[in-house]
PDB file of C-alpha atoms in Angstrom:
ATOM      1  CA  MET V  83       0.233  -7.884   2.767  1.00 58.00           C
ATOM      2  CA  SER V  84       1.647  -6.607   6.056  1.00 56.00           C
ATOM      3  CA  SER V  85      -0.629  -8.872   8.049  1.00 54.00           C
ATOM      4  CA  PRO V  86      -3.573 -11.103   7.154  1.00 52.00           C
ATOM      5  CA  GLY V  87      -6.644  -9.039   6.384  1.00 58.00           C
ATOM      6  CA  ARG V  88      -4.892  -5.666   6.335  1.00 79.00           C
ATOM      7  CA  VAL V  89      -3.680  -3.251   3.661  1.00 90.00           C
ATOM      8  CA  ALA V  90      -1.081  -0.943   5.215  1.00 93.00           C
ATOM      9  CA  SER V  91       0.510   0.719   2.184  1.00 96.00           C
ATOM     10  CA  ILE V  92      -0.364   1.378  -1.462  1.00 97.00           C
ATOM     11  CA  LEU V  93       1.894   2.467  -4.306  1.00 97.00           C
ATOM     12  CA  VAL V  94       0.543   4.175  -7.443  1.00 97.00           C
ATOM     13  CA  PRO V  95       2.914   4.575 -10.423  1.00 95.00           C
ATOM     14  CA  LEU V  96       2.167   7.638 -12.564  1.00 94.00           C
ATOM     15  CA  ASP V  97       3.753   8.955 -15.763  1.00 90.00           C
ATOM     16  CA  GLY V  98       2.255  12.409 -16.113  1.00 90.00           C
ATOM     17  CA  SER V  99      -0.686  11.327 -18.251  1.00 89.00           C
ATOM     18  CA  PRO V 100      -4.440  11.532 -17.480  1.00 90.00           C
ATOM     19  CA  LEU V 101      -4.708   7.852 -18.464  1.00 89.00           C
ATOM     20  CA  ALA V 102      -2.335   6.761 -15.707  1.00 91.00           C
ATOM     21  CA  GLU V 103      -4.205   8.949 -13.217  1.00 94.00           C
ATOM     22  CA  GLN V 104      -7.325   6.839 -13.682  1.00 94.00           C
ATOM     23  CA  ALA V 105      -5.788   4.474 -11.115  1.00 95.00           C
ATOM     24  CA  LEU V 106      -6.125   7.151  -8.435  1.00 96.00           C
ATOM     25  CA  PRO V 107      -9.861   6.930  -7.553  1.00 96.00           C
ATOM     26  CA  ILE V 108      -9.775   3.276  -6.511  1.00 97.00           C
ATOM     27  CA  ALA V 109      -6.373   3.645  -4.832  1.00 97.00           C
ATOM     28  CA  VAL V 110      -7.621   6.633  -2.814  1.00 97.00           C
ATOM     29  CA  ALA V 111     -10.864   4.851  -1.913  1.00 96.00           C
ATOM     30  CA  ILE V 112      -8.932   1.841  -0.582  1.00 97.00           C
ATOM     31  CA  ALA V 113      -6.482   4.075   1.306  1.00 97.00           C
ATOM     32  CA  GLU V 114      -9.303   6.006   2.970  1.00 96.00           C
ATOM     33  CA  ARG V 115     -11.106   2.885   4.127  1.00 95.00           C
ATOM     34  CA  ALA V 116      -7.936   1.059   5.195  1.00 95.00           C
ATOM     35  CA  ARG V 117      -6.478   4.242   6.745  1.00 95.00           C
ATOM     36  CA  CYS V 118      -3.187   3.334   5.159  1.00 96.00           C
ATOM     37  CA  ARG V 119      -0.270   5.111   3.522  1.00 96.00           C
ATOM     38  CA  ILE V 120      -0.342   5.853  -0.190  1.00 97.00           C
ATOM     39  CA  LYS V 121       2.739   6.673  -2.252  1.00 97.00           C
ATOM     40  CA  LEU V 122       2.696   8.209  -5.719  1.00 97.00           C
ATOM     41  CA  VAL V 123       5.795   7.524  -7.799  1.00 96.00           C
ATOM     42  CA  LEU V 124       7.041   8.659 -11.172  1.00 95.00           C
ATOM     43  CA  VAL V 125      10.097   7.153 -12.854  1.00 92.00           C
ATOM     44  CA  HIS V 126      11.885   9.991 -14.616  1.00 88.00           C
ATOM     45  CA  GLN V 127      12.726   9.253 -18.245  1.00 80.00           C
ATOM     46  CA  PRO V 128      15.946  11.031 -19.338  1.00 74.00           C
ATOM     47  CA  LEU V 129      15.802  13.168 -22.440  1.00 68.00           C
ATOM     48  CA  ILE V 130      17.056  11.197 -25.443  1.00 68.00           C
ATOM     49  CA  LEU V 131      18.619  13.159 -28.275  1.00 62.00           C
ATOM     50  CA  ALA V 132      20.499  11.874 -31.315  1.00 56.00           C
ATOM     51  CA  GLU V 133      23.145  14.546 -30.814  1.00 66.00           C
ATOM     52  CA  PRO V 134      23.054  16.149 -27.352  1.00 68.00           C
ATOM     53  CA  GLY V 135      24.016  19.793 -27.711  1.00 69.00           C
ATOM     54  CA  PRO V 136      25.166  22.420 -25.230  1.00 73.00           C
ATOM     55  CA  ASP V 137      21.599  22.909 -23.983  1.00 76.00           C
ATOM     56  CA  TYR V 138      21.093  19.232 -23.127  1.00 75.00           C
ATOM     57  CA  ALA V 139      21.769  19.631 -19.398  1.00 79.00           C
ATOM     58  CA  LYS V 140      19.410  22.595 -19.196  1.00 84.00           C
ATOM     59  CA  LEU V 141      16.638  20.662 -20.969  1.00 85.00           C
ATOM     60  CA  GLU V 142      17.151  17.597 -18.783  1.00 80.00           C
ATOM     61  CA  LEU V 143      16.928  19.691 -15.610  1.00 89.00           C
ATOM     62  CA  ALA V 144      13.768  21.316 -16.929  1.00 88.00           C
ATOM     63  CA  MET V 145      12.210  17.871 -17.482  1.00 87.00           C
ATOM     64  CA  GLN V 146      13.148  16.756 -13.979  1.00 88.00           C
ATOM     65  CA  LYS V 147      11.592  19.917 -12.580  1.00 92.00           C
ATOM     66  CA  ALA V 148       8.434  19.296 -14.617  1.00 91.00           C
ATOM     67  CA  ASP V 149       8.164  15.774 -13.161  1.00 92.00           C
ATOM     68  CA  ARG V 150       8.462  17.092  -9.613  1.00 93.00           C
ATOM     69  CA  GLU V 151       5.935  19.857 -10.215  1.00 96.00           C
ATOM     70  CA  TYR V 152       3.513  17.402 -11.766  1.00 95.00           C
ATOM     71  CA  LEU V 153       3.629  15.146  -8.706  1.00 95.00           C
ATOM     72  CA  ARG V 154       3.215  18.157  -6.422  1.00 96.00           C
ATOM     73  CA  SER V 155       0.080  19.144  -8.316  1.00 96.00           C
ATOM     74  CA  VAL V 156      -1.404  15.661  -7.943  1.00 97.00           C
ATOM     75  CA  VAL V 157      -0.553  15.569  -4.241  1.00 96.00           C
ATOM     76  CA  ALA V 158      -2.146  18.985  -3.776  1.00 96.00           C
ATOM     77  CA  ARG V 159      -5.397  17.712  -5.295  1.00 95.00           C
ATOM     78  CA  LEU V 160      -5.487  14.724  -2.934  1.00 96.00           C
ATOM     79  CA  ARG V 161      -4.045  16.259   0.223  1.00 95.00           C
ATOM     80  CA  GLU V 162      -7.387  17.283   1.722  1.00 93.00           C
ATOM     81  CA  ARG V 163      -8.687  13.713   1.488  1.00 94.00           C
ATOM     82  CA  LEU V 164      -5.553  11.823   2.530  1.00 95.00           C
ATOM     83  CA  GLY V 165      -3.588  14.228   4.694  1.00 94.00           C
ATOM     84  CA  ARG V 166      -0.144  13.144   5.837  1.00 92.00           C
ATOM     85  CA  ALA V 167      -0.772   9.568   4.718  1.00 95.00           C
ATOM     86  CA  LEU V 168       0.045  10.758   1.185  1.00 97.00           C
ATOM     87  CA  SER V 169       3.579  11.176  -0.159  1.00 96.00           C
ATOM     88  CA  ALA V 170       5.320  11.137  -3.519  1.00 96.00           C
ATOM     89  CA  ALA V 171       8.705  10.372  -5.022  1.00 95.00           C
ATOM     90  CA  VAL V 172      10.543  10.754  -8.310  1.00 94.00           C
ATOM     91  CA  LEU V 173      12.631   7.692  -9.150  1.00 94.00           C
ATOM     92  CA  ARG V 174      15.477   7.296 -11.622  1.00 90.00           C
ATOM     93  CA  GLY V 175      16.474   4.152 -13.467  1.00 89.00           C
ATOM     94  CA  PRO V 176      14.989   1.560 -15.854  1.00 88.00           C
ATOM     95  CA  THR V 177      11.247   1.824 -15.337  1.00 89.00           C
ATOM     96  CA  VAL V 178      10.232  -1.758 -14.539  1.00 90.00           C
ATOM     97  CA  GLN V 179      13.298  -2.708 -12.496  1.00 91.00           C
ATOM     98  CA  THR V 180      13.183   0.583 -10.625  1.00 93.00           C
ATOM     99  CA  LEU V 181       9.520   0.221  -9.711  1.00 93.00           C
ATOM    100  CA  ALA V 182       9.905  -3.436  -8.700  1.00 92.00           C
ATOM    101  CA  LYS V 183      12.868  -2.701  -6.454  1.00 93.00           C
ATOM    102  CA  TYR V 184      11.170   0.305  -4.880  1.00 94.00           C
ATOM    103  CA  VAL V 185       8.031  -1.722  -4.146  1.00 94.00           C
ATOM    104  CA  ARG V 186      10.137  -4.201  -2.174  1.00 92.00           C
ATOM    105  CA  GLU V 187      12.201  -1.565  -0.382  1.00 92.00           C
ATOM    106  CA  LEU V 188       9.061   0.335   0.612  1.00 92.00           C
ATOM    107  CA  GLY V 189       7.302  -2.780   1.907  1.00 92.00           C
ATOM    108  CA  THR V 190       4.277  -2.022  -0.235  1.00 94.00           C
ATOM    109  CA  ASP V 191       1.197  -4.214   0.198  1.00 95.00           C
ATOM    110  CA  LEU V 192      -0.608  -3.265  -3.002  1.00 96.00           C
ATOM    111  CA  VAL V 193       0.275  -1.639  -6.322  1.00 97.00           C
ATOM    112  CA  VAL V 194      -2.536   0.148  -8.163  1.00 97.00           C
ATOM    113  CA  MET V 195      -1.917   1.143 -11.771  1.00 95.00           C
ATOM    114  CA  THR V 196      -3.478   1.393 -15.199  1.00 92.00           C
ATOM    115  CA  THR V 197      -2.727  -0.804 -18.170  1.00 86.00           C
ATOM    116  CA  HIS V 198      -1.724   2.220 -20.242  1.00 75.00           C
ATOM    117  CA  GLY V 199      -0.244   5.628 -19.689  1.00 61.00           C
ATOM    118  CA  ARG V 200       1.404   7.976 -22.144  1.00 63.00           C
ATOM    119  CA  GLY V 201       1.166   5.393 -24.922  1.00 56.00           C
ATOM    120  CA  GLY V 202      -2.607   5.629 -25.127  1.00 53.00           C
ATOM    121  CA  LEU V 203      -5.089   2.866 -25.836  1.00 45.00           C
ATOM    122  CA  GLN V 204      -4.276   2.189 -29.463  1.00 42.00           C
ATOM    123  CA  ARG V 205      -1.922  -0.674 -28.608  1.00 42.00           C
ATOM    124  CA  ALA V 206      -3.453  -4.141 -28.763  1.00 37.00           C
ATOM    125  CA  TRP V 207      -1.333  -5.521 -25.923  1.00 38.00           C
ATOM    126  CA  LEU V 208      -0.942  -4.554 -22.302  1.00 47.00           C
ATOM    127  CA  GLY V 209       1.141  -1.550 -21.431  1.00 64.00           C
ATOM    128  CA  SER V 210       4.646  -3.012 -21.263  1.00 78.00           C
ATOM    129  CA  VAL V 211       5.404  -1.713 -17.766  1.00 86.00           C
ATOM    130  CA  THR V 212       2.194  -3.099 -16.275  1.00 87.00           C
ATOM    131  CA  ASP V 213       2.653  -6.357 -18.146  1.00 85.00           C
ATOM    132  CA  GLN V 214       6.190  -6.887 -16.847  1.00 87.00           C
ATOM    133  CA  LEU V 215       5.300  -5.949 -13.278  1.00 89.00           C
ATOM    134  CA  ILE V 216       2.451  -8.457 -13.289  1.00 87.00           C
ATOM    135  CA  ARG V 217       4.925 -11.131 -14.367  1.00 84.00           C
ATOM    136  CA  THR V 218       7.482 -10.322 -11.682  1.00 83.00           C
ATOM    137  CA  SER V 219       5.829  -8.519  -8.775  1.00 86.00           C
ATOM    138  CA  GLU V 220       5.881 -10.113  -5.353  1.00 85.00           C
ATOM    139  CA  VAL V 221       2.864  -8.112  -4.196  1.00 92.00           C
ATOM    140  CA  PRO V 222      -0.682  -7.971  -5.582  1.00 95.00           C
ATOM    141  CA  ILE V 223      -1.261  -5.557  -8.456  1.00 95.00           C
ATOM    142  CA  LEU V 224      -4.643  -3.955  -8.983  1.00 97.00           C
ATOM    143  CA  VAL V 225      -4.971  -3.117 -12.662  1.00 95.00           C
ATOM    144  CA  VAL V 226      -7.363  -0.501 -14.013  1.00 94.00           C
ATOM    145  CA  ARG V 227      -8.197  -0.227 -17.697  1.00 89.00           C
ATOM    146  CA  PRO V 228      -8.334   3.503 -18.484  1.00 86.00           C
ATOM    147  CA  ARG V 229     -10.886   4.968 -20.835  1.00 80.00           C
ATOM    148  CA  GLU V 230     -10.116   7.839 -23.169  1.00 70.00           C
ATOM    149  CA  ASP V 231     -13.812   8.698 -23.327  1.00 66.00           C
ATOM    150  CA  ARG V 232     -14.191   8.685 -19.559  1.00 61.00           C
ATOM    151  CA  THR V 233     -17.048  10.796 -18.240  1.00 55.00           C
ATOM    152  CA  ALA V 234     -17.584  11.791 -14.619  1.00 53.00           C
ATOM    153  CA  GLU V 235     -15.985   9.442 -12.132  1.00 63.00           C
ATOM    154  CA  SER V 236     -18.378   7.089 -10.403  1.00 72.00           C
ATOM    155  CA  ALA V 237     -18.069   6.075  -6.766  1.00 83.00           C
ATOM    156  CA  VAL V 238     -15.782   3.112  -6.104  1.00 90.00           C
ATOM    157  CA  ASN V 239     -17.752   0.165  -4.767  1.00 92.00           C
ATOM    158  CA  LEU V 240     -16.124  -3.183  -4.053  1.00 94.00           C
ATOM    159  CA  GLY V 241     -19.272  -4.614  -2.537  1.00 93.00           C
ATOM    160  CA  GLU V 242     -18.843  -7.791  -4.581  1.00 97.00           C
ATOM    161  CA  ILE V 243     -15.508  -9.243  -5.623  1.00 98.00           C
ATOM    162  CA  LEU V 244     -15.521 -12.035  -8.187  1.00 98.00           C
ATOM    163  CA  VAL V 245     -12.819 -14.660  -7.538  1.00 97.00           C
ATOM    164  CA  PRO V 246     -12.260 -17.371 -10.175  1.00 96.00           C
ATOM    165  CA  LEU V 247     -10.799 -20.647  -8.882  1.00 95.00           C
ATOM    166  CA  ASP V 248      -9.824 -23.884 -10.604  1.00 91.00           C
ATOM    167  CA  GLY V 249      -9.467 -26.236  -7.644  1.00 91.00           C
ATOM    168  CA  SER V 250      -5.723 -25.729  -7.191  1.00 90.00           C
ATOM    169  CA  PRO V 251      -3.826 -24.272  -4.195  1.00 89.00           C
ATOM    170  CA  LEU V 252      -2.005 -21.948  -6.603  1.00 88.00           C
ATOM    171  CA  ALA V 253      -5.250 -20.338  -7.699  1.00 91.00           C
ATOM    172  CA  GLU V 254      -6.295 -19.942  -4.040  1.00 93.00           C
ATOM    173  CA  ALA V 255      -3.358 -17.576  -3.457  1.00 92.00           C
ATOM    174  CA  VAL V 256      -5.728 -14.756  -4.411  1.00 94.00           C
ATOM    175  CA  LEU V 257      -8.162 -15.438  -1.568  1.00 96.00           C
ATOM    176  CA  GLU V 258      -6.412 -13.516   1.216  1.00 95.00           C
ATOM    177  CA  PRO V 259      -5.863 -10.279  -0.755  1.00 95.00           C
ATOM    178  CA  ALA V 260      -9.413 -10.450  -2.115  1.00 97.00           C
ATOM    179  CA  ALA V 261     -10.821 -10.999   1.371  1.00 96.00           C
ATOM    180  CA  ALA V 262      -8.807  -8.051   2.712  1.00 95.00           C
ATOM    181  CA  LEU V 263     -10.417  -5.725   0.153  1.00 96.00           C
ATOM    182  CA  ALA V 264     -13.879  -7.189   0.689  1.00 96.00           C
ATOM    183  CA  ARG V 265     -13.640  -6.457   4.425  1.00 95.00           C
ATOM    184  CA  LEU V 266     -13.023  -2.766   3.717  1.00 95.00           C
ATOM    185  CA  TRP V 267     -16.419  -2.469   2.009  1.00 96.00           C
ATOM    186  CA  ASP V 268     -18.128  -5.094   4.169  1.00 95.00           C
ATOM    187  CA  GLY V 269     -18.524  -6.755   0.803  1.00 96.00           C
ATOM    188  CA  GLU V 270     -18.845 -10.298  -0.423  1.00 97.00           C
ATOM    189  CA  VAL V 271     -16.362 -12.598  -2.107  1.00 98.00           C
ATOM    190  CA  SER V 272     -18.172 -14.349  -4.938  1.00 98.00           C
ATOM    191  CA  LEU V 273     -16.319 -17.528  -5.900  1.00 98.00           C
ATOM    192  CA  VAL V 274     -16.737 -19.147  -9.284  1.00 97.00           C
ATOM    193  CA  GLN V 275     -15.314 -22.171 -11.039  1.00 96.00           C
ATOM    194  CA  VAL V 276     -15.948 -22.566 -14.742  1.00 94.00           C
ATOM    195  CA  VAL V 277     -16.413 -26.184 -15.793  1.00 93.00           C
ATOM    196  CA  ARG V 278     -15.773 -26.923 -19.436  1.00 90.00           C
ATOM    197  CA  PRO V 279     -18.079 -29.453 -21.116  1.00 90.00           C
ATOM    198  CA  VAL V 280     -16.598 -32.950 -21.143  1.00 84.00           C
ATOM    199  CA  VAL V 281     -15.910 -34.154 -24.678  1.00 81.00           C
ATOM    200  CA  LEU V 282     -17.047 -37.639 -25.597  1.00 75.00           C
ATOM    201  CA  ASP V 283     -14.258 -40.123 -26.320  1.00 66.00           C
ATOM    202  CA  THR V 284     -13.227 -40.215 -29.960  1.00 61.00           C
ATOM    203  CA  THR V 285     -10.892 -42.287 -32.089  1.00 59.00           C
ATOM    204  CA  PRO V 286      -7.827 -40.716 -33.718  1.00 62.00           C
ATOM    205  CA  PHE V 287      -9.522 -41.001 -37.115  1.00 61.00           C
ATOM    206  CA  LEU V 288     -12.920 -39.546 -36.267  1.00 57.00           C
ATOM    207  CA  PRO V 289     -13.917 -36.036 -35.224  1.00 60.00           C
ATOM    208  CA  SER V 290     -15.557 -35.346 -31.891  1.00 58.00           C
ATOM    209  CA  VAL V 291     -19.184 -36.392 -31.827  1.00 60.00           C
ATOM    210  CA  GLY V 292     -20.240 -34.046 -29.028  1.00 74.00           C
ATOM    211  CA  TYR V 293     -20.217 -33.643 -25.280  1.00 76.00           C
ATOM    212  CA  SER V 294     -21.189 -35.914 -22.434  1.00 85.00           C
ATOM    213  CA  ASN V 295     -23.951 -34.212 -20.466  1.00 86.00           C
ATOM    214  CA  GLU V 296     -23.679 -36.794 -17.706  1.00 88.00           C
ATOM    215  CA  ALA V 297     -19.902 -36.449 -17.274  1.00 90.00           C
ATOM    216  CA  THR V 298     -20.163 -32.673 -17.425  1.00 91.00           C
ATOM    217  CA  ALA V 299     -22.845 -32.691 -14.727  1.00 93.00           C
ATOM    218  CA  ILE V 300     -20.603 -34.808 -12.487  1.00 94.00           C
ATOM    219  CA  GLN V 301     -17.693 -32.431 -12.997  1.00 93.00           C
ATOM    220  CA  ARG V 302     -19.919 -29.477 -12.150  1.00 95.00           C
ATOM    221  CA  GLU V 303     -21.148 -31.183  -9.005  1.00 96.00           C
ATOM    222  CA  LEU V 304     -17.564 -31.829  -7.862  1.00 96.00           C
ATOM    223  CA  ALA V 305     -16.626 -28.220  -8.594  1.00 96.00           C
ATOM    224  CA  GLN V 306     -19.692 -26.982  -6.699  1.00 97.00           C
ATOM    225  CA  ASP V 307     -18.688 -29.032  -3.639  1.00 97.00           C
ATOM    226  CA  TYR V 308     -15.192 -27.529  -3.787  1.00 97.00           C
ATOM    227  CA  ILE V 309     -16.490 -23.964  -4.148  1.00 97.00           C
ATOM    228  CA  ARG V 310     -18.895 -24.533  -1.257  1.00 97.00           C
ATOM    229  CA  ASP V 311     -16.029 -25.679   0.982  1.00 98.00           C
ATOM    230  CA  VAL V 312     -13.869 -22.653   0.118  1.00 98.00           C
ATOM    231  CA  ALA V 313     -16.783 -20.278   0.725  1.00 98.00           C
ATOM    232  CA  GLU V 314     -17.352 -21.876   4.118  1.00 98.00           C
ATOM    233  CA  ARG V 315     -13.687 -21.354   5.033  1.00 97.00           C
ATOM    234  CA  LEU V 316     -13.974 -17.691   4.154  1.00 97.00           C
ATOM    235  CA  ARG V 317     -17.147 -17.262   6.174  1.00 97.00           C
ATOM    236  CA  ASP V 318     -15.434 -18.916   9.145  1.00 97.00           C
ATOM    237  CA  SER V 319     -12.767 -16.183   8.891  1.00 95.00           C
ATOM    238  CA  GLY V 320     -15.431 -13.480   9.041  1.00 95.00           C
ATOM    239  CA  VAL V 321     -15.757 -12.717   5.323  1.00 96.00           C
ATOM    240  CA  LYS V 322     -19.049 -12.805   3.478  1.00 97.00           C
ATOM    241  CA  ALA V 323     -18.715 -15.424   0.756  1.00 98.00           C
ATOM    242  CA  SER V 324     -20.765 -17.405  -1.701  1.00 97.00           C
ATOM    243  CA  GLY V 325     -19.952 -19.385  -4.786  1.00 96.00           C
ATOM    244  CA  ILE V 326     -21.113 -21.287  -7.802  1.00 96.00           C
ATOM    245  CA  ALA V 327     -19.796 -23.644 -10.448  1.00 96.00           C
ATOM    246  CA  VAL V 328     -20.923 -22.808 -13.976  1.00 95.00           C
ATOM    247  CA  ILE V 329     -20.536 -24.574 -17.288  1.00 94.00           C
ATOM    248  CA  GLY V 330     -18.765 -22.604 -19.980  1.00 91.00           C
ATOM    249  CA  GLY V 331     -16.876 -23.385 -23.148  1.00 85.00           C
ATOM    250  CA  GLY V 332     -14.386 -20.542 -22.788  1.00 88.00           C
ATOM    251  CA  ILE V 333     -13.233 -19.836 -19.232  1.00 91.00           C
ATOM    252  CA  ALA V 334     -12.081 -16.264 -19.751  1.00 91.00           C
ATOM    253  CA  ASP V 335     -15.109 -15.305 -21.850  1.00 93.00           C
ATOM    254  CA  THR V 336     -17.453 -16.778 -19.242  1.00 94.00           C
ATOM    255  CA  LEU V 337     -15.753 -14.817 -16.459  1.00 95.00           C
ATOM    256  CA  ILE V 338     -15.821 -11.581 -18.455  1.00 94.00           C
ATOM    257  CA  ASN V 339     -19.572 -12.025 -18.951  1.00 94.00           C
ATOM    258  CA  LEU V 340     -20.005 -12.567 -15.207  1.00 95.00           C
ATOM    259  CA  ALA V 341     -17.905  -9.522 -14.279  1.00 95.00           C
ATOM    260  CA  ARG V 342     -20.427  -6.875 -15.235  1.00 93.00           C
ATOM    261  CA  PRO V 343     -19.925  -3.455 -13.623  1.00 93.00           C
ATOM    262  CA  GLU V 344     -23.551  -3.293 -12.501  1.00 92.00           C
ATOM    263  CA  ARG V 345     -22.941  -6.340 -10.273  1.00 92.00           C
ATOM    264  CA  VAL V 346     -19.211  -6.787  -9.666  1.00 96.00           C
ATOM    265  CA  GLY V 347     -16.771  -4.148  -8.455  1.00 96.00           C
ATOM    266  CA  LEU V 348     -13.565  -6.121  -8.922  1.00 97.00           C
ATOM    267  CA  VAL V 349     -12.200  -9.399 -10.241  1.00 97.00           C
ATOM    268  CA  ALA V 350      -9.384 -11.022  -8.239  1.00 97.00           C
ATOM    269  CA  VAL V 351      -7.353 -13.754  -9.904  1.00 95.00           C
ATOM    270  CA  ALA V 352      -4.062 -15.599  -9.542  1.00 92.00           C
ATOM    271  CA  THR V 353      -1.806 -15.382 -12.586  1.00 86.00           C
ATOM    272  CA  HIS V 354      -1.531 -19.175 -12.726  1.00 75.00           C
ATOM    273  CA  GLY V 355      -3.453 -22.137 -11.429  1.00 54.00           C
ATOM    274  CA  ARG V 356      -3.147 -25.741 -12.444  1.00 59.00           C
ATOM    275  CA  GLY V 357      -0.720 -24.893 -15.226  1.00 52.00           C
ATOM    276  CA  GLY V 358       1.940 -23.780 -12.752  1.00 48.00           C
ATOM    277  CA  LEU V 359       4.452 -20.997 -13.274  1.00 42.00           C
ATOM    278  CA  ARG V 360       6.632 -22.585 -15.939  1.00 40.00           C
ATOM    279  CA  ARG V 361       5.091 -20.498 -18.695  1.00 41.00           C
ATOM    280  CA  LEU V 362       6.823 -17.256 -19.554  1.00 36.00           C
ATOM    281  CA  ALA V 363       3.547 -15.607 -20.491  1.00 42.00           C
ATOM    282  CA  LEU V 364       0.833 -14.561 -18.085  1.00 49.00           C
ATOM    283  CA  GLY V 365      -1.721 -17.190 -17.250  1.00 65.00           C
ATOM    284  CA  SER V 366      -4.065 -16.970 -20.192  1.00 80.00           C
ATOM    285  CA  VAL V 367      -7.205 -16.420 -18.113  1.00 87.00           C
ATOM    286  CA  ALA V 368      -5.649 -13.647 -16.024  1.00 88.00           C
ATOM    287  CA  ASP V 369      -4.199 -12.106 -19.174  1.00 86.00           C
ATOM    288  CA  LYS V 370      -7.578 -11.992 -20.921  1.00 89.00           C
ATOM    289  CA  LEU V 371      -9.316 -10.626 -17.845  1.00 92.00           C
ATOM    290  CA  VAL V 372      -6.830  -7.764 -17.542  1.00 89.00           C
ATOM    291  CA  ARG V 373      -7.251  -6.971 -21.229  1.00 86.00           C
ATOM    292  CA  ALA V 374     -11.010  -7.207 -21.496  1.00 90.00           C
ATOM    293  CA  ALA V 375     -12.810  -7.014 -18.125  1.00 93.00           C
ATOM    294  CA  GLU V 376     -14.886  -3.873 -17.641  1.00 92.00           C
ATOM    295  CA  VAL V 377     -13.973  -3.709 -13.951  1.00 95.00           C
ATOM    296  CA  PRO V 378     -10.554  -3.478 -12.250  1.00 96.00           C
ATOM    297  CA  VAL V 379      -8.627  -6.730 -11.890  1.00 96.00           C
ATOM    298  CA  LEU V 380      -6.508  -7.698  -8.884  1.00 97.00           C
ATOM    299  CA  VAL V 381      -3.672  -9.963 -10.054  1.00 95.00           C
ATOM    300  CA  VAL V 382      -1.730 -12.082  -7.568  1.00 93.00           C
ATOM    301  CA  ARG V 383       1.283 -14.301  -8.190  1.00 86.00           C
ATOM    302  CA  PRO V 384       1.166 -17.472  -6.049  1.00 82.00           C
ATOM    303  CA  VAL V 385       3.668 -17.205  -3.200  1.00 64.00           C
ATOM    304  CA  ALA V 386       4.873 -20.788  -3.209  1.00 50.00           C
ATOM    305  CA  ARG V 387       6.407 -20.559  -6.660  1.00 45.00           C
ATOM    306  CA  ARG V 388       7.769 -17.007  -6.735  1.00 43.00           C
ATOM    307  CA  SER V 389      11.181 -16.691  -8.246  1.00 44.00           C
ATOM    308  CA  LYS V 390      14.125 -15.733  -6.042  1.00 43.00           C
ATOM    309  CA  ARG V 391      15.143 -12.103  -5.945  1.00 43.00           C
ATOM    310  CA  ASN V 392      18.165 -11.105  -7.910  1.00 43.00           C
ATOM    311  CA  SER V 393      20.756  -9.872  -5.439  1.00 39.00           C
ATOM    312  CA  GLU V 394      22.595  -7.976  -8.141  1.00 39.00           C
ATOM    313  CA  GLU V 395      19.770  -5.642  -9.171  1.00 42.00           C
ATOM    314  CA  GLY V 396      20.704  -2.165 -10.294  1.00 43.00           C
ATOM    315  CA  HIS V 397      20.708   0.783  -7.925  1.00 43.00           C
ATOM    316  CA  VAL V 398      17.567   2.876  -7.677  1.00 45.00           C
ATOM    317  CA  SER V 399      18.072   6.606  -7.302  1.00 41.00           C
ATOM    318  CA  VAL V 400      15.194   8.249  -5.453  1.00 46.00           C
ATOM    319  CA  GLY V 401      14.305  11.884  -5.068  1.00 44.00           C
ATOM    320  CA  THR V 402      11.518  12.035  -2.499  1.00 42.00           C
ATOM    321  CA  LEU V 403       9.147  14.993  -2.474  1.00 45.00           C
ATOM    322  CA  LYS V 404       8.443  16.225   1.036  1.00 38.00           C
ATOM    323  CA  TYR V 405       5.404  18.312   1.938  1.00 36.00           C
TER     324      TYR V 405
END
């Protein structure tokens, strides 16, 4: 983020679909409270035809015009609330690379987007664009799971933000962005560490005979001490914070059960913790939270292990809409 404890700019990728627009309420709510800039972007997808005919150029221009008019309509709906802090742009290029490069060039602090757009919710995996941005983005991404059966929008309330930790510095990379959002609502950061039951020692030839209640209790006590220390650090920085260590067989499932909409407004998690960043896939816990949590999920890649930028990235062509 631009400075510790501050969100100065937000970017919201759209694709023309109502599903993608479900990222707007929380993005607008954050922008209003942070009094920050918000940019809506749409990456134009060129018309693909097996055999482009003489009308191809006319059709392509019509699609580009439709993209611009769509963004204008969205801006018009939000202008009264956001004023001159709101702007929009049509981008051209490969979707993921174009968005990633634009985020860096713009100096964006936060990306807010849905897991699905035009493709709908039938797919079992994350929307490919969101998935790839989570893997590569150098700024936090706030992911919203859209609902096709959405009823009236409810008020955005980040009064409590659930932050899973595992005792590692990598997992703690999420603390600053989570605290910045909590401050906007005068909310509380609720820390949690899930302790898995300790399995009793077994021989290679015999199955497990159960769990050690004593060893598990010790592990929970150590985790509770750690969570207490982190919560104290946050309180010293002026953020409301509390925390607990809980015993759970499945970490992601336990966190999903804790992240109920009636209690938690947001889950904030680092993509990797103790496992490091060597894996090509998303950290499994973060991945499952994004897929299954009923509340938005803020995903942060640990700074210390971010990959170097590619200096030979493709050019991004931008057509900015001015109002």
